Coordinates of C-alpha atoms (C1' of nucleotides) in Angstrom, one line a residue:
Chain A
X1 CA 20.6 49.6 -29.7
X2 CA 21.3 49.3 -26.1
X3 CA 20.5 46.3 -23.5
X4 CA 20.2 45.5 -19.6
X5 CA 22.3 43.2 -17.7
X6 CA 19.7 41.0 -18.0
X7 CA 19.6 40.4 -21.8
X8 CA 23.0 40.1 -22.1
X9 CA 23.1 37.6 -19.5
X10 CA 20.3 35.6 -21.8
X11 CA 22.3 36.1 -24.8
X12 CA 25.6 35.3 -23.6
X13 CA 24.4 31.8 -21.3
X14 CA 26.2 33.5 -18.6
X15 CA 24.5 34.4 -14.7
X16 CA 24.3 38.3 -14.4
X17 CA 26.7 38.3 -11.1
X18 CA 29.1 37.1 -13.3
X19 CA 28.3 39.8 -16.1
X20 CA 28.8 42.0 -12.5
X21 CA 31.9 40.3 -11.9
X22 CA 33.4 40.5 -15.3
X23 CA 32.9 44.5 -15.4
X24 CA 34.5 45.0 -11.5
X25 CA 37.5 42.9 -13.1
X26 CA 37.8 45.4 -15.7
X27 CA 36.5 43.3 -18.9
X28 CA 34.2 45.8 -19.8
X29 CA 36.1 48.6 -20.3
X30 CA 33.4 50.4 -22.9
X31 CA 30.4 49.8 -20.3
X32 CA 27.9 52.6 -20.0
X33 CA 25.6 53.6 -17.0
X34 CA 22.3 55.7 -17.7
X35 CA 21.3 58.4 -14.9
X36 CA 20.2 55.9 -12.6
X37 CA 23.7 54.2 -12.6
X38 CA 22.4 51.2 -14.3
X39 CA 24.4 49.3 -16.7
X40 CA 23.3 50.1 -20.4
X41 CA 25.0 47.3 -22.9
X42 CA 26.0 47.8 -26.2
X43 CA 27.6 45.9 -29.4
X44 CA 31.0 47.5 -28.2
X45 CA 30.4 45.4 -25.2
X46 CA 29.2 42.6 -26.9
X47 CA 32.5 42.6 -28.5
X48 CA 34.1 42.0 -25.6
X49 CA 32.1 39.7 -24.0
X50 CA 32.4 37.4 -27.5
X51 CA 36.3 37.8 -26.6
X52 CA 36.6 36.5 -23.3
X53 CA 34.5 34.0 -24.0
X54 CA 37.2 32.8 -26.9
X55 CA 40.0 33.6 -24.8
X56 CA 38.7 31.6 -21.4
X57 CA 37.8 28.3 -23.6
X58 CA 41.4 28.3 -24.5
X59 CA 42.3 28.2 -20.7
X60 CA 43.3 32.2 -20.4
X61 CA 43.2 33.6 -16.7
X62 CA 40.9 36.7 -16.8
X63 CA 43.8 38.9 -15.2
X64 CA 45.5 38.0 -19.0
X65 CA 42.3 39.1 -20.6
X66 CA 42.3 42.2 -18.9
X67 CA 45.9 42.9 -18.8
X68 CA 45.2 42.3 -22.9
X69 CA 42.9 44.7 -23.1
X70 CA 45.0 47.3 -21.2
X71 CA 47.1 46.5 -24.0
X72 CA 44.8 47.3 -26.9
X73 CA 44.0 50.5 -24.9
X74 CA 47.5 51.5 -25.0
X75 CA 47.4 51.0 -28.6
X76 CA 51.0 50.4 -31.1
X77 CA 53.1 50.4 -28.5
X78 CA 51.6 47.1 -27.5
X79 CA 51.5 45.3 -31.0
X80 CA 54.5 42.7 -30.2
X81 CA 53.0 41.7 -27.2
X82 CA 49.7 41.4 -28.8
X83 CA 50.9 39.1 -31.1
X84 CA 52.7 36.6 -29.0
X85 CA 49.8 36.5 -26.9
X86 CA 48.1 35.3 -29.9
X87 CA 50.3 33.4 -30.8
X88 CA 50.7 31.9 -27.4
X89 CA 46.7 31.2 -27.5
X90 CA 46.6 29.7 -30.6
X91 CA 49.7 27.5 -29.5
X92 CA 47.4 26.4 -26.4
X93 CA 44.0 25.7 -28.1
X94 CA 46.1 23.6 -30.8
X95 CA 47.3 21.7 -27.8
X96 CA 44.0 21.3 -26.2
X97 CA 42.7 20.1 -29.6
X98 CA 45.1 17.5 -29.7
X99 CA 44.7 16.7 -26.0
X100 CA 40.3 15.9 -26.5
X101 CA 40.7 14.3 -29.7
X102 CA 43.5 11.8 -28.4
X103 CA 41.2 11.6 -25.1
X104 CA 38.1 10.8 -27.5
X105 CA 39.6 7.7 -29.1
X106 CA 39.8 6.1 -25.9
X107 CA 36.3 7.5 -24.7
X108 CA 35.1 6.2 -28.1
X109 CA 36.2 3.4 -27.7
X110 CA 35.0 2.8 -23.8
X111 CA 31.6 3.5 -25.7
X112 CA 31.8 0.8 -27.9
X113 CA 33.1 -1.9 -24.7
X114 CA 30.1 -0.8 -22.7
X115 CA 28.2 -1.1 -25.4
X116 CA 28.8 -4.2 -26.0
X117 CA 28.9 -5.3 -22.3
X118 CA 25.6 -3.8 -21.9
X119 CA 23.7 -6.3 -24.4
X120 CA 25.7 -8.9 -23.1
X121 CA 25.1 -8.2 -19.6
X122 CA 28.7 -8.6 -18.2
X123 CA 31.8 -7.7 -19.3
X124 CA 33.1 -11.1 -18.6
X125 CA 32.6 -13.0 -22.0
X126 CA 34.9 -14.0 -24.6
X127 CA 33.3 -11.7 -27.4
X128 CA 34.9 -8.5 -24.6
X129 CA 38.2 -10.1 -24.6
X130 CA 40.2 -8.4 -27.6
X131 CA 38.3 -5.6 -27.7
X132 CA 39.3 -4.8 -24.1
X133 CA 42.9 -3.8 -24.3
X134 CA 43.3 -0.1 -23.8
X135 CA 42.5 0.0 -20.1
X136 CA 41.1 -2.7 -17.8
X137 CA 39.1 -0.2 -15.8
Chain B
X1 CA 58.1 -3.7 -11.9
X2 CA 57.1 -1.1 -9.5
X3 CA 57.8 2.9 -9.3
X4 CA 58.6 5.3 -6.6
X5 CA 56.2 8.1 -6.3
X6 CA 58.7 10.9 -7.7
X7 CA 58.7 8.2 -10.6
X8 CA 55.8 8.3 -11.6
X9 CA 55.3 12.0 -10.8
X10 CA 58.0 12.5 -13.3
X11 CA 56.1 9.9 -15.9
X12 CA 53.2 11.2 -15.6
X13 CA 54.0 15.3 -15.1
X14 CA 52.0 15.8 -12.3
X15 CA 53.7 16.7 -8.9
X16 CA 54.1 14.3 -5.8
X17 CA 51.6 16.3 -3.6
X18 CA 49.2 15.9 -6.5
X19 CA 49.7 12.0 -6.8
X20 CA 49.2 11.8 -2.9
X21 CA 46.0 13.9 -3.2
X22 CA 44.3 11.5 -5.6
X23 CA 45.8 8.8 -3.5
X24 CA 43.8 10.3 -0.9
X25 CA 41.1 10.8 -2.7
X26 CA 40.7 7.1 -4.0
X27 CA 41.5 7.6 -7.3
X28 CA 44.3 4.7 -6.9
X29 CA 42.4 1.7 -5.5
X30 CA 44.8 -0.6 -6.6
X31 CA 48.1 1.2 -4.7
X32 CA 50.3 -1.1 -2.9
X33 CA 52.7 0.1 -0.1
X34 CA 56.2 -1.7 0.8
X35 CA 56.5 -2.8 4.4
X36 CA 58.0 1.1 5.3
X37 CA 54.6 2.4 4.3
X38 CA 55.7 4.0 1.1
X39 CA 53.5 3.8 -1.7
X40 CA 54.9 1.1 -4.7
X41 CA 53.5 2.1 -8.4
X42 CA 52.4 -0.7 -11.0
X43 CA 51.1 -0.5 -14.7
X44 CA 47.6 -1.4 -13.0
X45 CA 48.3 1.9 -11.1
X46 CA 49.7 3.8 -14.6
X47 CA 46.0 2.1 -16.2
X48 CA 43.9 4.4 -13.4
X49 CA 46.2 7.2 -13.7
X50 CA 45.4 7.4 -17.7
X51 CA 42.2 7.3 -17.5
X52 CA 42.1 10.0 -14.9
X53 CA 44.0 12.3 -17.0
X54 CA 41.4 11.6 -20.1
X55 CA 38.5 11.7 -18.2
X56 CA 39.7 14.9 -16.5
X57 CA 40.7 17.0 -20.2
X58 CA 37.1 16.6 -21.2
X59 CA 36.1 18.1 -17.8
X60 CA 34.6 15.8 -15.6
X61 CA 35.7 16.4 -11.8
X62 CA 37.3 13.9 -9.6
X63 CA 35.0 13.1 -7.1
X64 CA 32.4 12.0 -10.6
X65 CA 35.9 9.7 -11.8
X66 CA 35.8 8.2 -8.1
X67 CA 32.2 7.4 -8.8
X68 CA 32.9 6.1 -11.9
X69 CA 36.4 3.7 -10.3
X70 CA 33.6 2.6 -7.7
X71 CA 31.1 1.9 -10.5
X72 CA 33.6 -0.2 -11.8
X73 CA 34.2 -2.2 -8.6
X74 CA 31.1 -2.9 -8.0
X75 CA 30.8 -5.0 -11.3
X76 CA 28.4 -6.3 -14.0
X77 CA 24.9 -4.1 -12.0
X78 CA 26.8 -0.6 -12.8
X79 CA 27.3 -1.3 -16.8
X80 CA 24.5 0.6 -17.8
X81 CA 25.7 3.8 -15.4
X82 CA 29.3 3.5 -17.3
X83 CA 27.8 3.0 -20.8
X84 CA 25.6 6.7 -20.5
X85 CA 28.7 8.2 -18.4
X86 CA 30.9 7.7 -20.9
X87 CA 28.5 8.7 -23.9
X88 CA 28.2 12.3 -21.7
X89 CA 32.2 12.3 -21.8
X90 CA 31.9 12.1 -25.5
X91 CA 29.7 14.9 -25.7
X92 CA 31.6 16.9 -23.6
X93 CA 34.9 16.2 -25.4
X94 CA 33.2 16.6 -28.8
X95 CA 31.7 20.0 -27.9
X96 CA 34.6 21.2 -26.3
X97 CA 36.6 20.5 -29.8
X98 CA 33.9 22.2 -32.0
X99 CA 34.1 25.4 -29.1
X100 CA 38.0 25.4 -29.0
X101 CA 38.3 24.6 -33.3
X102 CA 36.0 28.0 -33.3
X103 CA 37.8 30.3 -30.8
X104 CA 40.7 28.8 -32.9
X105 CA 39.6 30.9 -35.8
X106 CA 39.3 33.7 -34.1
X107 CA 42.2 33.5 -32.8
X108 CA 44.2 32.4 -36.0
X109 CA 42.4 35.9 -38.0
X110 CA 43.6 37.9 -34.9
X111 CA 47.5 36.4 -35.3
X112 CA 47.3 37.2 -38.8
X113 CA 45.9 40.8 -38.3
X114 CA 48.4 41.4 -35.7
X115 CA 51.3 40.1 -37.9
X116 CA 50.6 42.7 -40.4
X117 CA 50.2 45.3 -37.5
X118 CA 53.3 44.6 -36.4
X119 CA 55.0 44.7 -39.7
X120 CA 53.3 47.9 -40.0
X121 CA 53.8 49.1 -37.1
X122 CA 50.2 50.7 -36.3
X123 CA 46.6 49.2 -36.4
X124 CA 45.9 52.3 -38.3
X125 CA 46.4 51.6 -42.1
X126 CA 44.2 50.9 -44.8
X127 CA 46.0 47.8 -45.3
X128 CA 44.3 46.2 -42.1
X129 CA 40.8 47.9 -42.8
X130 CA 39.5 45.3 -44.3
X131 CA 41.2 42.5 -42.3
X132 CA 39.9 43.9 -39.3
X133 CA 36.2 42.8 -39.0
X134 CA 35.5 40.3 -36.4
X135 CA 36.0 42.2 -33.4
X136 CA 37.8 46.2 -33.1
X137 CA 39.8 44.5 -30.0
Chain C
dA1 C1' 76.6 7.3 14.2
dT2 C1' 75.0 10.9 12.0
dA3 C1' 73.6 13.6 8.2
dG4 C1' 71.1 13.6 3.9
dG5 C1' 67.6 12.4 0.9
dA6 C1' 63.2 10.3 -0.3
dC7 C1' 59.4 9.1 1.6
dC8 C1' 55.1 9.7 4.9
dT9 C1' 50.8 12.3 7.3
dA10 C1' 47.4 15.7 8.7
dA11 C1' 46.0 20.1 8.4
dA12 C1' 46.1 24.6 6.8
dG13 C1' 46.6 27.7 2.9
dT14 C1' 46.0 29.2 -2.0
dT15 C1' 44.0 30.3 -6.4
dG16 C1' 40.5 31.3 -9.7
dA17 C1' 36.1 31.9 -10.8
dC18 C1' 32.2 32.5 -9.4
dT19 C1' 27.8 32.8 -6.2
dT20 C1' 25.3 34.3 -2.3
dT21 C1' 23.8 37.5 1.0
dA22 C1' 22.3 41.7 2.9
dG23 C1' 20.8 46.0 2.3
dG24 C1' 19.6 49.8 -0.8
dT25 C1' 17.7 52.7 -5.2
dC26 C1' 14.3 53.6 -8.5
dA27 C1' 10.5 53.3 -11.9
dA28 C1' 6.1 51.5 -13.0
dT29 C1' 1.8 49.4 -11.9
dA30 C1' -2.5 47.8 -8.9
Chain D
dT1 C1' 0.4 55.2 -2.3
dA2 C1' 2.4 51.2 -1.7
dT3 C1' 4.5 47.3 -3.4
dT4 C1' 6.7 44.8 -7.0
dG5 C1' 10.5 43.9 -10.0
dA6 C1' 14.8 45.0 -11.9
dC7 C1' 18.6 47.0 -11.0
dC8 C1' 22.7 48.4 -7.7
dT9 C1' 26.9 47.6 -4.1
dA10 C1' 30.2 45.6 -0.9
dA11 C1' 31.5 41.8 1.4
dA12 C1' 31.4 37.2 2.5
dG13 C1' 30.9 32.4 1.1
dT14 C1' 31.7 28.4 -1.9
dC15 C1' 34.0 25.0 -4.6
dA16 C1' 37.5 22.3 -7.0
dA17 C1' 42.0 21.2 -7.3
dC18 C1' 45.9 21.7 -5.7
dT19 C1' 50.1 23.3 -2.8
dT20 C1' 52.4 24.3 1.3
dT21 C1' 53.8 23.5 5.9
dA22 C1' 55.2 21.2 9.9
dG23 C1' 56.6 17.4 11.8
dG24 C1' 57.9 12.5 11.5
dT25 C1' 60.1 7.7 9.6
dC26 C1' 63.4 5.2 7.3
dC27 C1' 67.4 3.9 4.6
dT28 C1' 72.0 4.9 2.9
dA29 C1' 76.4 6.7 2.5
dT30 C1' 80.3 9.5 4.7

DNA sequence: ATAGGACCTAAAGTTGACTTTAGGTCAATA
DNA sequence: TATTGACCTAAAGTCAACTTTAGGTCCTAT
């Protein structure tokens, strides 16, 4: 089954320039034309579409997504390298992880102040004092 | 007590430039100077400097954690604004987490399967046949 | 007293990831 | 047949968040 830019842009949530954008970088290694030298998509490129989008939410530069699929392309050699990077990645989403969820405490909390503040109307009454510690902002 | 800039650069592991630039920005409303001009850190300034950092993980951009500081000047009228920004935040950071905890798998079945590569030496064996179904990258 | 180090500013430069623009091809439909 | 819509390219523009540069002040220690 094959697909137009278009489709892919629908399925993936992403603008077509940046589908554009993503093969001129050299993401999209697999891509096909037809005889009228437009794009023709296919689960191969699916595949690595569903793999920079995994790779950029852990904060990876595309010029590391491409230089890691020049590695795949240049097959065992490459294996080590491979798995550091991986290792690397998983290292830095772990992080990030940590990061939101330590970031969410406070947020959750914030939630609850202004909350609070909101049915009271001001955030100057006795019922905020303890539970305003964190941050006075 | 109050901190020099390269203090609180080092506290906080952002760079001096970077400190100046939120400075600059008004990200530090409460920033004192000493009579040569130079800027004098306090835990009021630490307080804005926290919530900068959390606010900025779960992506929200500096000019919308201005808004948000000027929200907060402007007192008991903003309360409802604060209450719905920061229950967007904790979207934001909650989705992020679900995004990153999936990528994670990914990532984790791809440090495994290139473990066993490695150990292996190639991608092609039968041994890694079955481990390898998510994506042939 | 002068040299060094830590601070300051304004302005220009950088980087990454897109987006926009301008101009062109091509196939199908009114 | 002509025009519309979906595609194409190359190149320029944008945007956020910094960083770098160039030039200056001010205090301290040799």
């Amino acid at each position: 089954m094959e697909y137009t830019i278009s489709e892919v842009a629908d399925k993936f949530n992403i603008s077509i320039p940046t589908i554009r954008y993503y093969d001129k970088l050299g993401l999209l290694p697999l891509l096909k034309r037809n005889k009228g030298n437009v794009r023709t998509f296919s689960e191969a490129d699916f595949d690595f579409l569903r793999m920079i989008e995994i790779l950029k939410i852990t904060g990876m530069e595309l010029k590391d997504i491409r230089r890691y699929f020049y590695w795949c392309y240049l097959g065992n050699s490459t294996l080590k390298k491979r798995y550091d990077m991986f290792l690397e990645r998983k290292k830095q989403a772990e992080e990030q992880i940590n990061a939101l969820k330590k970031s969410l405490q406070m947020i959750e909390y914030k939630c609850e102040y202004y909350k609070l503040a909101n049915e009271l109307g001001t955030t100057d009454h006795p019922s905020l004092e303890d539970i305003c510690k964190p941050v006075e902002i």
